[in-house]
Coordinates of C-alpha atoms in Angstrom, one line a residue:
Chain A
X1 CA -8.1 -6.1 -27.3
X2 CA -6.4 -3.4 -25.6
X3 CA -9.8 -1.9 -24.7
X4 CA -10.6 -5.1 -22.6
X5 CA -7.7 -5.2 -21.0
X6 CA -7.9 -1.6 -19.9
X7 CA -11.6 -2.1 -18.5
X8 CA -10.0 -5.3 -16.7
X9 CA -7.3 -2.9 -15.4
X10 CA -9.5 -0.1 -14.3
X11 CA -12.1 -2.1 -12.9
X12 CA -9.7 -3.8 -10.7
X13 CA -7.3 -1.9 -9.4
X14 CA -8.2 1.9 -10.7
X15 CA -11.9 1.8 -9.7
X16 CA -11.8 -1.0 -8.0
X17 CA -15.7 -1.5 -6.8
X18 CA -14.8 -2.3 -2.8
X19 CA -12.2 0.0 -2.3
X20 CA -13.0 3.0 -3.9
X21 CA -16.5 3.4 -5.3
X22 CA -17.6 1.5 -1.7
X23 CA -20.3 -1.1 -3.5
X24 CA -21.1 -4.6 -2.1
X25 CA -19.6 -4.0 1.4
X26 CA -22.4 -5.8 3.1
X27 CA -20.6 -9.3 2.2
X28 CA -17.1 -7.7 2.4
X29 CA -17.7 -7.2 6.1
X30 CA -19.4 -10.2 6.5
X31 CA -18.0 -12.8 4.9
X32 CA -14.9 -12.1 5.5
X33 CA -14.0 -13.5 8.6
X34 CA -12.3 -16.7 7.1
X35 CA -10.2 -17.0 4.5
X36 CA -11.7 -20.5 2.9
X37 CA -15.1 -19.2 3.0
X38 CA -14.2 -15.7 1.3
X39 CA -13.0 -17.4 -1.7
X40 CA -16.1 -19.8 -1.9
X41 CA -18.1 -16.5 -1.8
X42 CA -15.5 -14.6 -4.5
X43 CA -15.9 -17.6 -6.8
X44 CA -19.8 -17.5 -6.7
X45 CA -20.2 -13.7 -6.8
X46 CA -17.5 -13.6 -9.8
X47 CA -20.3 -15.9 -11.7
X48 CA -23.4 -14.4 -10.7
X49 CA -21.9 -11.0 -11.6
X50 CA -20.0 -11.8 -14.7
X51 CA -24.1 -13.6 -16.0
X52 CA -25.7 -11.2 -14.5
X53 CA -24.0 -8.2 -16.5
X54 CA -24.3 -10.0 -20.1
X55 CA -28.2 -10.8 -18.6
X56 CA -28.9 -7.2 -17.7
X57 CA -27.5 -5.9 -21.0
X58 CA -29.5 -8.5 -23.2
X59 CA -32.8 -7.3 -21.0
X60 CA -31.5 -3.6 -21.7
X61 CA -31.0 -4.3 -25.1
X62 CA -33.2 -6.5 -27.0
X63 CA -36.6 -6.2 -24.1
X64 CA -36.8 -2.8 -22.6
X65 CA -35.5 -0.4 -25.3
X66 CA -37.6 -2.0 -28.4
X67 CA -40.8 -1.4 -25.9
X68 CA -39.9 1.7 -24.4
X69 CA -39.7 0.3 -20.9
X70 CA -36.3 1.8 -19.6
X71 CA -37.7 3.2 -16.7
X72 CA -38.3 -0.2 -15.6
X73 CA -34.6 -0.7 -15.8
X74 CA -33.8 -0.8 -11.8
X75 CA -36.8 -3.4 -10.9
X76 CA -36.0 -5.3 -14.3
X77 CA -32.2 -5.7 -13.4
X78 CA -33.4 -6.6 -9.8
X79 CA -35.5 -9.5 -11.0
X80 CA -32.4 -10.5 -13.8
X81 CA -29.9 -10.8 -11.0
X82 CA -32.3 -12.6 -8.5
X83 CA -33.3 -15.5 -11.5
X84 CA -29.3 -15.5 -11.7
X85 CA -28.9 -15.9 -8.0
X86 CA -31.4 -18.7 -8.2
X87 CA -29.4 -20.4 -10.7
X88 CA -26.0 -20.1 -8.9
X89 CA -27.6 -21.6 -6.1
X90 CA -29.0 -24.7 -7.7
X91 CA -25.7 -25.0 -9.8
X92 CA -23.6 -24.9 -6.6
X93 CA -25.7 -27.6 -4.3
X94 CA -25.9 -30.3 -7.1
X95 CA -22.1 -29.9 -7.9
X96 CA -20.6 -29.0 -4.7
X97 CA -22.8 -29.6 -1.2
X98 CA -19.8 -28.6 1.0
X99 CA -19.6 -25.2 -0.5
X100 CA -22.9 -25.0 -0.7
X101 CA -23.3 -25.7 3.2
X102 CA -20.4 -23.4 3.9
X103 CA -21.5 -20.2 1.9
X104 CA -24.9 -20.8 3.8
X105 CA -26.9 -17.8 4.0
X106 CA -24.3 -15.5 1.7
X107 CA -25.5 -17.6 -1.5
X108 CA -29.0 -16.3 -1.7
X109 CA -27.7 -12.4 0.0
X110 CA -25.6 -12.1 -3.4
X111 CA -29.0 -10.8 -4.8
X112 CA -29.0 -8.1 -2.4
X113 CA -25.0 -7.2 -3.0
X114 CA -25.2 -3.9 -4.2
X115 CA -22.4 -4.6 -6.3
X116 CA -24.0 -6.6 -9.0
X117 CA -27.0 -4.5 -9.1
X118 CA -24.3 -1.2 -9.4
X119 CA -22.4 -3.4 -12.3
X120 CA -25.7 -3.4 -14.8
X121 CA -26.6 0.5 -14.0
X122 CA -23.2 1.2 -14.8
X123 CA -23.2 -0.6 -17.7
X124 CA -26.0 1.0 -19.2
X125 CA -24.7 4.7 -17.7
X126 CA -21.4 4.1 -19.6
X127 CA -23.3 3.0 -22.6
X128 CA -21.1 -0.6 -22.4
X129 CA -21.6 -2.9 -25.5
X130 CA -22.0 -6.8 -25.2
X131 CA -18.6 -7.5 -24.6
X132 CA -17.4 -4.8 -22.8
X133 CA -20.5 -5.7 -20.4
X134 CA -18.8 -9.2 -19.7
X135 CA -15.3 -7.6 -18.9
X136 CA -16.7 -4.8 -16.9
X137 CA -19.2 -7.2 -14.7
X138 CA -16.1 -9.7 -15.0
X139 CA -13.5 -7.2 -13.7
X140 CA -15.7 -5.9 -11.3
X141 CA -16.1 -9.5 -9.7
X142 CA -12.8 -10.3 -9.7
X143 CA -11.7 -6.6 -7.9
X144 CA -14.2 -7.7 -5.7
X145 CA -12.8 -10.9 -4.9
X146 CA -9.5 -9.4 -4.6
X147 CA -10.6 -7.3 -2.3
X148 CA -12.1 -9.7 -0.2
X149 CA -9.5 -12.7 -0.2
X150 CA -6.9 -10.1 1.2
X151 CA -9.1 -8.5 3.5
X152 CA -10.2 -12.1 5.1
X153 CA -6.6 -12.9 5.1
X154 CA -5.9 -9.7 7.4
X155 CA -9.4 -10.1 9.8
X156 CA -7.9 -13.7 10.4
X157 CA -4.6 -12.0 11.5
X158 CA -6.5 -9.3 13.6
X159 CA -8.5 -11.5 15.5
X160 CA -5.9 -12.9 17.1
X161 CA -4.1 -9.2 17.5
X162 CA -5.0 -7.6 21.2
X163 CA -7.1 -4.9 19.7
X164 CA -8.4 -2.2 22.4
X165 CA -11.7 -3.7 23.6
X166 CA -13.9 -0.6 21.8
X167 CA -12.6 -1.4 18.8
X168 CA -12.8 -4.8 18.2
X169 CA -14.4 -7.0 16.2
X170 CA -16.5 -4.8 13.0
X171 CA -14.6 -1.5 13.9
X172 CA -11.0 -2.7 13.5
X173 CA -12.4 -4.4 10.3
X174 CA -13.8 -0.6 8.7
X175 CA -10.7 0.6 9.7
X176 CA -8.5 -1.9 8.4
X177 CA -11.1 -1.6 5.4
X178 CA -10.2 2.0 5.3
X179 CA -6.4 1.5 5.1
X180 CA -6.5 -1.0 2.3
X181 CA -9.0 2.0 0.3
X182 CA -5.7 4.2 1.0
X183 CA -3.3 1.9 -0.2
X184 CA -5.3 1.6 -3.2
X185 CA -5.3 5.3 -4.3
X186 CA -1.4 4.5 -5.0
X187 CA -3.2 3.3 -8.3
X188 CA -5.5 6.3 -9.5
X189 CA -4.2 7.7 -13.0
X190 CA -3.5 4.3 -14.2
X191 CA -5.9 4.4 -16.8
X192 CA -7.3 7.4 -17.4
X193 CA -11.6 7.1 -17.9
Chain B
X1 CA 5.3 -12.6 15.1
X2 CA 8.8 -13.9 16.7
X3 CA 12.0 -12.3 15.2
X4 CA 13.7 -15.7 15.1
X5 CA 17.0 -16.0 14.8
X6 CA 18.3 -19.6 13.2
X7 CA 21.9 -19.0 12.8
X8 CA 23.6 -21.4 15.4
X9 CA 26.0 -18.8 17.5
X10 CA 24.3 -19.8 20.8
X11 CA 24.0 -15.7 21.6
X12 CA 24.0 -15.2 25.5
X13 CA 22.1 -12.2 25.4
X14 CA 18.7 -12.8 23.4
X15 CA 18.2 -9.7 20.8
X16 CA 15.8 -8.0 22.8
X17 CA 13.0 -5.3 20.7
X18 CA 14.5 -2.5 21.7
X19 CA 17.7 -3.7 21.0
X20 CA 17.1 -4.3 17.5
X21 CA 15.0 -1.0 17.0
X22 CA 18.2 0.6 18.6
X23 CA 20.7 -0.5 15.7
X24 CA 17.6 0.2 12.8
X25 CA 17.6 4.1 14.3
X26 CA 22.0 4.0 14.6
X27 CA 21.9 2.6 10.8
X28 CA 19.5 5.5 9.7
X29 CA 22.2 8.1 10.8
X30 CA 24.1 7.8 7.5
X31 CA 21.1 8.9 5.8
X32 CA 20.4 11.4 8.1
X33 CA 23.5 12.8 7.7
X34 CA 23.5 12.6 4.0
X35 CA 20.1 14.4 3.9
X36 CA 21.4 17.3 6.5
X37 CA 24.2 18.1 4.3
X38 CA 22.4 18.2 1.2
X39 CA 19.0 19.5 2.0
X40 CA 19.7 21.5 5.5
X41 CA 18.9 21.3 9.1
X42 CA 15.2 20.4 8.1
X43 CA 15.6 16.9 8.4
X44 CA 17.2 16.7 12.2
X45 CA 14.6 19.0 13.5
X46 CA 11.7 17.0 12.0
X47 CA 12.8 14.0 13.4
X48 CA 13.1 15.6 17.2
X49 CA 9.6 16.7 16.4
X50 CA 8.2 13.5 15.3
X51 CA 10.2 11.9 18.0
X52 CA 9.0 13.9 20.7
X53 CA 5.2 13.5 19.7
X54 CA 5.4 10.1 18.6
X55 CA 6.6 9.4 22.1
X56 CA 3.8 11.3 23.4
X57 CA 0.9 9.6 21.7
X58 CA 2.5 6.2 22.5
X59 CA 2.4 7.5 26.4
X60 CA -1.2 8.8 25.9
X61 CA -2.3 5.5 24.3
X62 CA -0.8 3.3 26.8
X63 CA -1.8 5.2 29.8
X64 CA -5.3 5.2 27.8
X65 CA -5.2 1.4 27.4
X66 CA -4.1 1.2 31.5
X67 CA -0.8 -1.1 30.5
X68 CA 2.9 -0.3 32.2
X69 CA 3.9 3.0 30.5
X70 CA 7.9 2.5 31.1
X71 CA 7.8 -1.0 29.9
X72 CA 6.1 0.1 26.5
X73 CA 8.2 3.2 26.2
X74 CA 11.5 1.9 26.3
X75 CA 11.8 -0.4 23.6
X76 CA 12.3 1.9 20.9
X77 CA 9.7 1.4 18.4
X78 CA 8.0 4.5 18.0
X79 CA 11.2 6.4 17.7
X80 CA 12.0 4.1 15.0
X81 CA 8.5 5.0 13.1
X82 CA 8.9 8.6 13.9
X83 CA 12.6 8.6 12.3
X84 CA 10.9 7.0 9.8
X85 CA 8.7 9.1 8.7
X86 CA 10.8 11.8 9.1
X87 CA 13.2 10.9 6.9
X88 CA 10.3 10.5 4.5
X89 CA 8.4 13.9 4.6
X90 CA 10.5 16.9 2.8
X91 CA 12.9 18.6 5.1
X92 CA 10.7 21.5 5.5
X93 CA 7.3 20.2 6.1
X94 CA 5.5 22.8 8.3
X95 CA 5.0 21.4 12.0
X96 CA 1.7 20.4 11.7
X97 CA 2.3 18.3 8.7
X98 CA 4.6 16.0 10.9
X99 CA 1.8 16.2 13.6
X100 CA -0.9 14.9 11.2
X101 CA 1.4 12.2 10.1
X102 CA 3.1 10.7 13.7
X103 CA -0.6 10.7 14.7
X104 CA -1.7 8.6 12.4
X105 CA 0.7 6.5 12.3
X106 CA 1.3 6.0 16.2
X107 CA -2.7 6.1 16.9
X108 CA -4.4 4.5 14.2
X109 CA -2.0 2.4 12.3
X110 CA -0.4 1.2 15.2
X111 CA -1.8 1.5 18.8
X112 CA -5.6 0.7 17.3
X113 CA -4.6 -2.6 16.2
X114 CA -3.4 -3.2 19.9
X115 CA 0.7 -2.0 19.7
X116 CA 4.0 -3.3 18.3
X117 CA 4.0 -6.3 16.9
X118 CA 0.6 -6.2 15.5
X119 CA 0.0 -3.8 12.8
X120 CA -1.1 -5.1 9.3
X121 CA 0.8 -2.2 8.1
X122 CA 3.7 -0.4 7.9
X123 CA 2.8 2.6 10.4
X124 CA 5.2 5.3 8.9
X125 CA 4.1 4.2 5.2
X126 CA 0.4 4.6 6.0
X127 CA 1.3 7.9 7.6
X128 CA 2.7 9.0 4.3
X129 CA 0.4 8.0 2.1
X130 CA -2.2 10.1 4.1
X131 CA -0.3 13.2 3.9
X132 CA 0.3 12.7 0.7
X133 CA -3.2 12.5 -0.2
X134 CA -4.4 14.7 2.0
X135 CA -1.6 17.6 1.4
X136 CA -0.6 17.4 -1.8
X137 CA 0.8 21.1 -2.0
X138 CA 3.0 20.9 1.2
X139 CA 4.5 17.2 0.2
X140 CA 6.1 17.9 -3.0
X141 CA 7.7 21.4 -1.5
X142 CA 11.4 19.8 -1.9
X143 CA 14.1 22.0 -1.2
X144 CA 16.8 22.0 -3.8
X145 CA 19.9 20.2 -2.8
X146 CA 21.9 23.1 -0.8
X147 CA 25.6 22.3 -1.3
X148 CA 25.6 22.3 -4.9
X149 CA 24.1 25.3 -4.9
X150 CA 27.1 27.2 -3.5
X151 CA 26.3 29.7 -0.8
X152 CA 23.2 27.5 0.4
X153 CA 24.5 27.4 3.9
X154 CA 24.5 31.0 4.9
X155 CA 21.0 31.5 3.6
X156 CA 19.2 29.5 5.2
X157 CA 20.5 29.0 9.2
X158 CA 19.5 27.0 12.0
X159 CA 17.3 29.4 13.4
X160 CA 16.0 30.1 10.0
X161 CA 14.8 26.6 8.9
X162 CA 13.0 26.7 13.1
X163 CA 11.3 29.6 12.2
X164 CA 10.0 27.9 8.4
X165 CA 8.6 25.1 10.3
X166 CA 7.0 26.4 13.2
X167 CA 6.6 29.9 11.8
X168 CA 4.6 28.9 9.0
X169 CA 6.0 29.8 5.0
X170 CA 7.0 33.0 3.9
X171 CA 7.6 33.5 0.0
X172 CA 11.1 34.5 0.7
X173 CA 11.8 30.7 0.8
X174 CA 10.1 29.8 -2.2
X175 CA 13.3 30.5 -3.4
X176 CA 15.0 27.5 -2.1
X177 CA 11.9 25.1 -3.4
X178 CA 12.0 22.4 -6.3
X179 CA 10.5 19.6 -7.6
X180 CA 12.3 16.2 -6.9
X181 CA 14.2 14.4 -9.5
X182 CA 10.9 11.9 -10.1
X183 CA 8.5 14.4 -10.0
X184 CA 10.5 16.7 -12.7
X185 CA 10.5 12.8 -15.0
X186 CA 7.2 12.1 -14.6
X187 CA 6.1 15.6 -15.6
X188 CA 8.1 16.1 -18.3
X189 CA 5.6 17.0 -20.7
X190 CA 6.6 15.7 -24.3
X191 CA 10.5 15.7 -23.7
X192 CA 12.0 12.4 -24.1
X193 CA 14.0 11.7 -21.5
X194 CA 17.3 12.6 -23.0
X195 CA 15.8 16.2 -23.4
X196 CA 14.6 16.1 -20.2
X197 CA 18.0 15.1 -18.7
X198 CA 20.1 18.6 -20.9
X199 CA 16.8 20.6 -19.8
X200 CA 16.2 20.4 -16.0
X201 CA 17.7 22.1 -13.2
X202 CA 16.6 19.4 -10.4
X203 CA 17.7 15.9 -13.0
X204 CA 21.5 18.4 -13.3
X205 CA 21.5 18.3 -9.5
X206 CA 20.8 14.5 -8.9
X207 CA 23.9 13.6 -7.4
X208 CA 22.6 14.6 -4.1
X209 CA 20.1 12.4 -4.5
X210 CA 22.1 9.1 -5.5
X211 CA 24.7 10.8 -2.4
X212 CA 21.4 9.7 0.1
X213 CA 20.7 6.2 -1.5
X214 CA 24.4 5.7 -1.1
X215 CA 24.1 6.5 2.7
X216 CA 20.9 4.2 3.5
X217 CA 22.5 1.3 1.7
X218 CA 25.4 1.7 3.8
X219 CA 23.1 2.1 6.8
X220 CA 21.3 -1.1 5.0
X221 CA 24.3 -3.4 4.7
X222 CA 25.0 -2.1 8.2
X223 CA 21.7 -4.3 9.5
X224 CA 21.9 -7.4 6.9
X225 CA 25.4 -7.7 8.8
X226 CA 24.3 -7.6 11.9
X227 CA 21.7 -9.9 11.1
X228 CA 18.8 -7.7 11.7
X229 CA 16.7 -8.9 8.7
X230 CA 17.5 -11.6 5.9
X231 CA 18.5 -10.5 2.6
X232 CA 15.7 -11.6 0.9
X233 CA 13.1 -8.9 0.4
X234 CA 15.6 -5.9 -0.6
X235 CA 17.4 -8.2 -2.9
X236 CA 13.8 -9.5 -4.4
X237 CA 12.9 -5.8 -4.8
X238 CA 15.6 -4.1 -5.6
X239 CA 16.3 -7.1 -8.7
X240 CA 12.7 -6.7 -9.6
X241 CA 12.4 -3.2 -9.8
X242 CA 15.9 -3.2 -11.8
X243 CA 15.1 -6.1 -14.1
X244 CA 11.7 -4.7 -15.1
X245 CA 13.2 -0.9 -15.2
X246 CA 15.9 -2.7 -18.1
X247 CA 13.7 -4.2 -20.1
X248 CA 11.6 -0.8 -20.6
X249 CA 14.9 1.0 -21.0
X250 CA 16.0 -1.5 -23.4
X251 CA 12.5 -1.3 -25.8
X252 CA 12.5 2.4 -25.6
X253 CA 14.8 4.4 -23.8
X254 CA 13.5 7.6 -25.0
X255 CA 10.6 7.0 -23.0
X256 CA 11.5 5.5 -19.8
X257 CA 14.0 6.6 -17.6
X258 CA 17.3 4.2 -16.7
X259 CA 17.3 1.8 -14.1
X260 CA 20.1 3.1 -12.5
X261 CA 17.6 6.5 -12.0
X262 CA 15.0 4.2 -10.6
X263 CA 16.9 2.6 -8.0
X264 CA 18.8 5.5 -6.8
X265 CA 16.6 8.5 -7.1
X266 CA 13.5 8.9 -4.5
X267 CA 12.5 6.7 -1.6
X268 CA 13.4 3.3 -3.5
X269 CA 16.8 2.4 -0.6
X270 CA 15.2 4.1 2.1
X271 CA 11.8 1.5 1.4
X272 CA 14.0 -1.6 0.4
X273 CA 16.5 -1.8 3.9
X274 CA 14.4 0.3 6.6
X275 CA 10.7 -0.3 5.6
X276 CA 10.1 -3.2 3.6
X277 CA 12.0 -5.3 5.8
X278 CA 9.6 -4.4 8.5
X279 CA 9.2 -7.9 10.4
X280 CA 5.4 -7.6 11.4
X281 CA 4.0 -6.1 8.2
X282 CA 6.3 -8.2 5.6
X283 CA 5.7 -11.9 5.0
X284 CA 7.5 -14.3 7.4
X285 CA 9.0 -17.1 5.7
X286 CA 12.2 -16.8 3.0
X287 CA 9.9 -17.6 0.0
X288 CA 7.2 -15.5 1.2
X289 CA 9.4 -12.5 1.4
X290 CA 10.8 -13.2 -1.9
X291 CA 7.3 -12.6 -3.1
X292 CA 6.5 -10.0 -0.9
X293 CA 9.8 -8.2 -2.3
X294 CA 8.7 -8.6 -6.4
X295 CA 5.6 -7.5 -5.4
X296 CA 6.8 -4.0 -4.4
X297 CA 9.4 -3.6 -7.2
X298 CA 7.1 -4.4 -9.8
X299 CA 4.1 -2.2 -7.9
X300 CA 7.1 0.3 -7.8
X301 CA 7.3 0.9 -11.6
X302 CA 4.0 0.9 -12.6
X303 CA 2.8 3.4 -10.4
X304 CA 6.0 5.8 -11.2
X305 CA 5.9 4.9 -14.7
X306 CA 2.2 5.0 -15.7
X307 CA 0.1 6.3 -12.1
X308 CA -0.3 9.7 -11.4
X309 CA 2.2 9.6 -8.3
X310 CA 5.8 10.3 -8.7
X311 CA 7.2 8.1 -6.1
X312 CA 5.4 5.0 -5.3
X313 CA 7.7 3.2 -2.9
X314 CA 4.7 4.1 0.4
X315 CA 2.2 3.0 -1.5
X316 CA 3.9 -0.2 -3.4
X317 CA 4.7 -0.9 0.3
X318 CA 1.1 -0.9 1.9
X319 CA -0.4 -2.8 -0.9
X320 CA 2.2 -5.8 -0.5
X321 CA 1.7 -5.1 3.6
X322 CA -2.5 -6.0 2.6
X323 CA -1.0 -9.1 0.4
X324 CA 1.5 -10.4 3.1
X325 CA -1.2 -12.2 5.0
X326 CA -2.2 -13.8 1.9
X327 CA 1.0 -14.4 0.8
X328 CA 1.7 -16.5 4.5
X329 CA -0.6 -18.9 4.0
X330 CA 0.7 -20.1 0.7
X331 CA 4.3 -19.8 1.5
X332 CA 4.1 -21.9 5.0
X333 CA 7.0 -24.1 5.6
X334 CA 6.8 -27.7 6.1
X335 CA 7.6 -28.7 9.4
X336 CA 9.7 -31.3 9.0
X337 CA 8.4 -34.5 9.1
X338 CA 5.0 -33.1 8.6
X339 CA 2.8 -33.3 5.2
X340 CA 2.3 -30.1 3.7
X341 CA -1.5 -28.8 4.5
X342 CA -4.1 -29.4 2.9
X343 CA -6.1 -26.2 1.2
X344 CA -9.3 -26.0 0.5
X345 CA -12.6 -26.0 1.8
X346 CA -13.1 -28.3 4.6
X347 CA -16.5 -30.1 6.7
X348 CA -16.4 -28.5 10.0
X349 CA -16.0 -31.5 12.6

């Protein structure tokens, strides 16, 4: 138990997969521009990441080890997380059109969120079991929505701010971005792997 | 963000900025004082440094930007910042150190974001933190707490502690260095902290240190008086930090140190009344700033107790800055007479 709640711990805050090992910040810089729509988007990608790990791992596992296939591993994963995407998508319209009209475009672009495609190579890297897959994808999505809800919280505070005209808009928000990665080193040595 | 005042006084004179920024800087002088006696002439000449540069970029950034230099100038708040992080640094941080840190925090945490009043964070804590990644070696180069030492006063002059800062270390004053009381608990290796309390030099000489927090509560108490900030987010923290600090202590005290040494020892008073209470980079309303407040005691302890920084009050500080935002929207007064707002997604008229 304690070894779940140390991945949850180290995923999230310790390595958290935004702020310090810079994955998925495609949709961190552009979804966050609104606070309502940043936690539609955390609450999708948390699924599609948290499936798409145990997916990856079961593909790993029981497909492309028994044939000798791992060197498929990348293009496999890529085809895993899109079917997952897929699914999200369909799940998402029949049970909730507004957020499905909201999240737009972002819905299908979680496939390309190098995030989820980083959480099952690093699963397999760290040699992760079944359950440790779901609390490392699951960590990793929620350190990602974290990471996002506060940061859109913030950009809707900028824009109002009188930011110097060469650094508005996307610049302000790397910076800003850049800050929070620096308040987050205050948690390095947390857990220690 | 408006400093609002609600009490009903009718005030004449409206609390201007650099009014207000004026009493912050008069409340740090206790501390200041406190630290000069204890730890040498280090500290005043760092902050007439950063003061002088912060001032500088401020005028560079303004005149940069094309806005009314004097107007900017005068009210105060990049003094305040550069007292700040003064205060902050170890009295004998080399020049440079301080001119690594005002920058940042005047240029980038502040003046980027489009000047006072606007900053997400806390400009001296983000100044901080970068030194403190960025030089590790120079920030924990404490000096031991002079007057307890006897004869500390002769050895190390005036002109002496000029020439360490701007002339660059020489080993001769090696011999004044030593770890800080939080730094010598954290790395205590695998003495309980009973042992490590009879064993070290710098936890013998702590009174200096609890002699400092005295003098910024003062300083602290000072400003709740005068109504400069509510007592809410030093009261959340300091109770916080405490409470959680006791239970530890109570479970095991062999392995984590009092509360009392918490709360007195390190940066804790200096970040509860001069930086937390920050009015652009804290949350606004009473109940936000109560959560604002646990948030950075209970950030506090864990990153002292079990992350690999001994003090943790800079960085407990910009990671409740990031939340405060967050924090706002779901700790919004109702207007009165109004319904509270609805969350949630909504369909875009």
């Amino acid at each position: 138990m304690t070894d779940f709640l140390l991945i949850l711990i180290s995923t999230v805050l310790v390595n958290n997969f935004v702020l310090v090992q810079f994955l998925g910040l495609c949709p961190f810089m552009g979804v966050s521009n609104k606070l309502e729509t940043a936690m539609g988007m955390s609450l999708a990608t948390t699924f599609v990441l948290t499936l798409s790990s145990v997916c990856s791992y079961l593909v790993y596992t029981y497909l492309l080890i028994p044939f000798e296939l791992d060197y498929l591993k990348t293009i496999s994963f890529i085809l895993v997380i899109a079917v997952v995407v897929q699914f999200t998508e369909m799940v998402v319209k029949k049970t909730s059109p507004l957020l499905h009209k909201v999240l737009g475009i972002f819905l299908p672009l979680i496939t390309t969120n190098c995030a989820v495609l980083g959480v099952a190579l690093l699963n397999i890297k760290k040699q992760n079991g079944f359950m440790e897959s779901i609390f490392y994808g699951f960590g990793g999505a929620v350190g990602f929505s974290l990471a996002l809800i506060l940061f859109s919280a913030i950009r809707e505070r900028i824009a109002v701010a009188d930011v110097p005209t060469p650094f508005r808009g996307a610049a302000i928000g790397m910076i800003t971005a850049g800050l929070m990665s620096l308040a987050f080193m205050g948690f390095t040595g947390l857990v220690k792997f | 963000m408006a400093l609002i005042r609600i009490t009903s006084p009718h005030v004449h004179k409206p609390a201007s900025t650099a009014d207000i920024m004026r009493l912050v800087i008069l409340a740090t002088l206790p501390g200041v004082l406190a630290m000069t006696f204890f730890f040498g002439w280090g500290t005043l000449i760092n902050i007439l440094w950063a003061a002088f540069l912060a001032l500088a970029f401020e005028a560079a950034c303004i005149k940069a930007r094309k806005r009314p230099l004097y107007f900017y100038l005068k009210d105060n708040s990049a003094v305040l910042t550069a007292v700040l992080i003064a205060l902050a640094l170890p009295p004998f941080a080399p020049w440079w150190l301080t001119m690594v840190a005002v920058f940042v925090a005047i240029v980038i945490a502040k003046q980027l974001y489009g000047g006072i009043g606007q900053n997400p964070f806390n400009p001296a804590m983000i100044a901080y933190a970068l030194v403190l990644i960025s030089f590790p070696v120079e920030m924990t180069r404490w000096t031991a707490p002079f007057m307890l030492h006897g004869e500390g006063w002769n050895v190390l002059g005036f002109i002496d502690t000029l020439q360490l800062i701007f002339g660059g270390w020489s080993e001769h004053a090696d011999a004044f260095t030593s770890a800080t009381p939080l730094d010598e608990m954290r790395h205590r290796g695998g003495l309980t902290t009973e042992e490590a309390w009879r064993a070290s030099d710098v936890l013998a000489n702590v009174g200096a240190w609890h002699a400092v927090s005295a003098a910024y509560v003062m300083g602290g108490i000072f400003l709740l008086y005068k109504k400069i900030f509510s007592w809410h987010t030093p009261a959340a923290m300091l109770l916080s930090l405490g409470a959680i600090a006791t239970f530890f202590y109570l479970i095991a005290p062999d392995s984590y140190a009092d509360p009392f040494f918490h709360l007195t020892v390190g940066g804790t008073m200096l970040g509860a009344f001069f930086i937390a209470t920050d009015p652009v980079s804290s949350a606004t309303s009473n109940k936000g700033k109560i959560w604002f407040g646990i948030g950075i005691g209970s950030l506090i302890y864990i990153i002292r107790t079990w992350g690999n920084y001994p003090d943790a009050v800079a960085f407990s500080i910009l990671l409740m800055n990031l939340a405060a935002p967050f924090i706002d929207q779901y700790t919004q007064p109702r207007t009165y007479g109004h319904k509270a707002p609805k969350r949630g997604i909504k369909e875009k008229a």
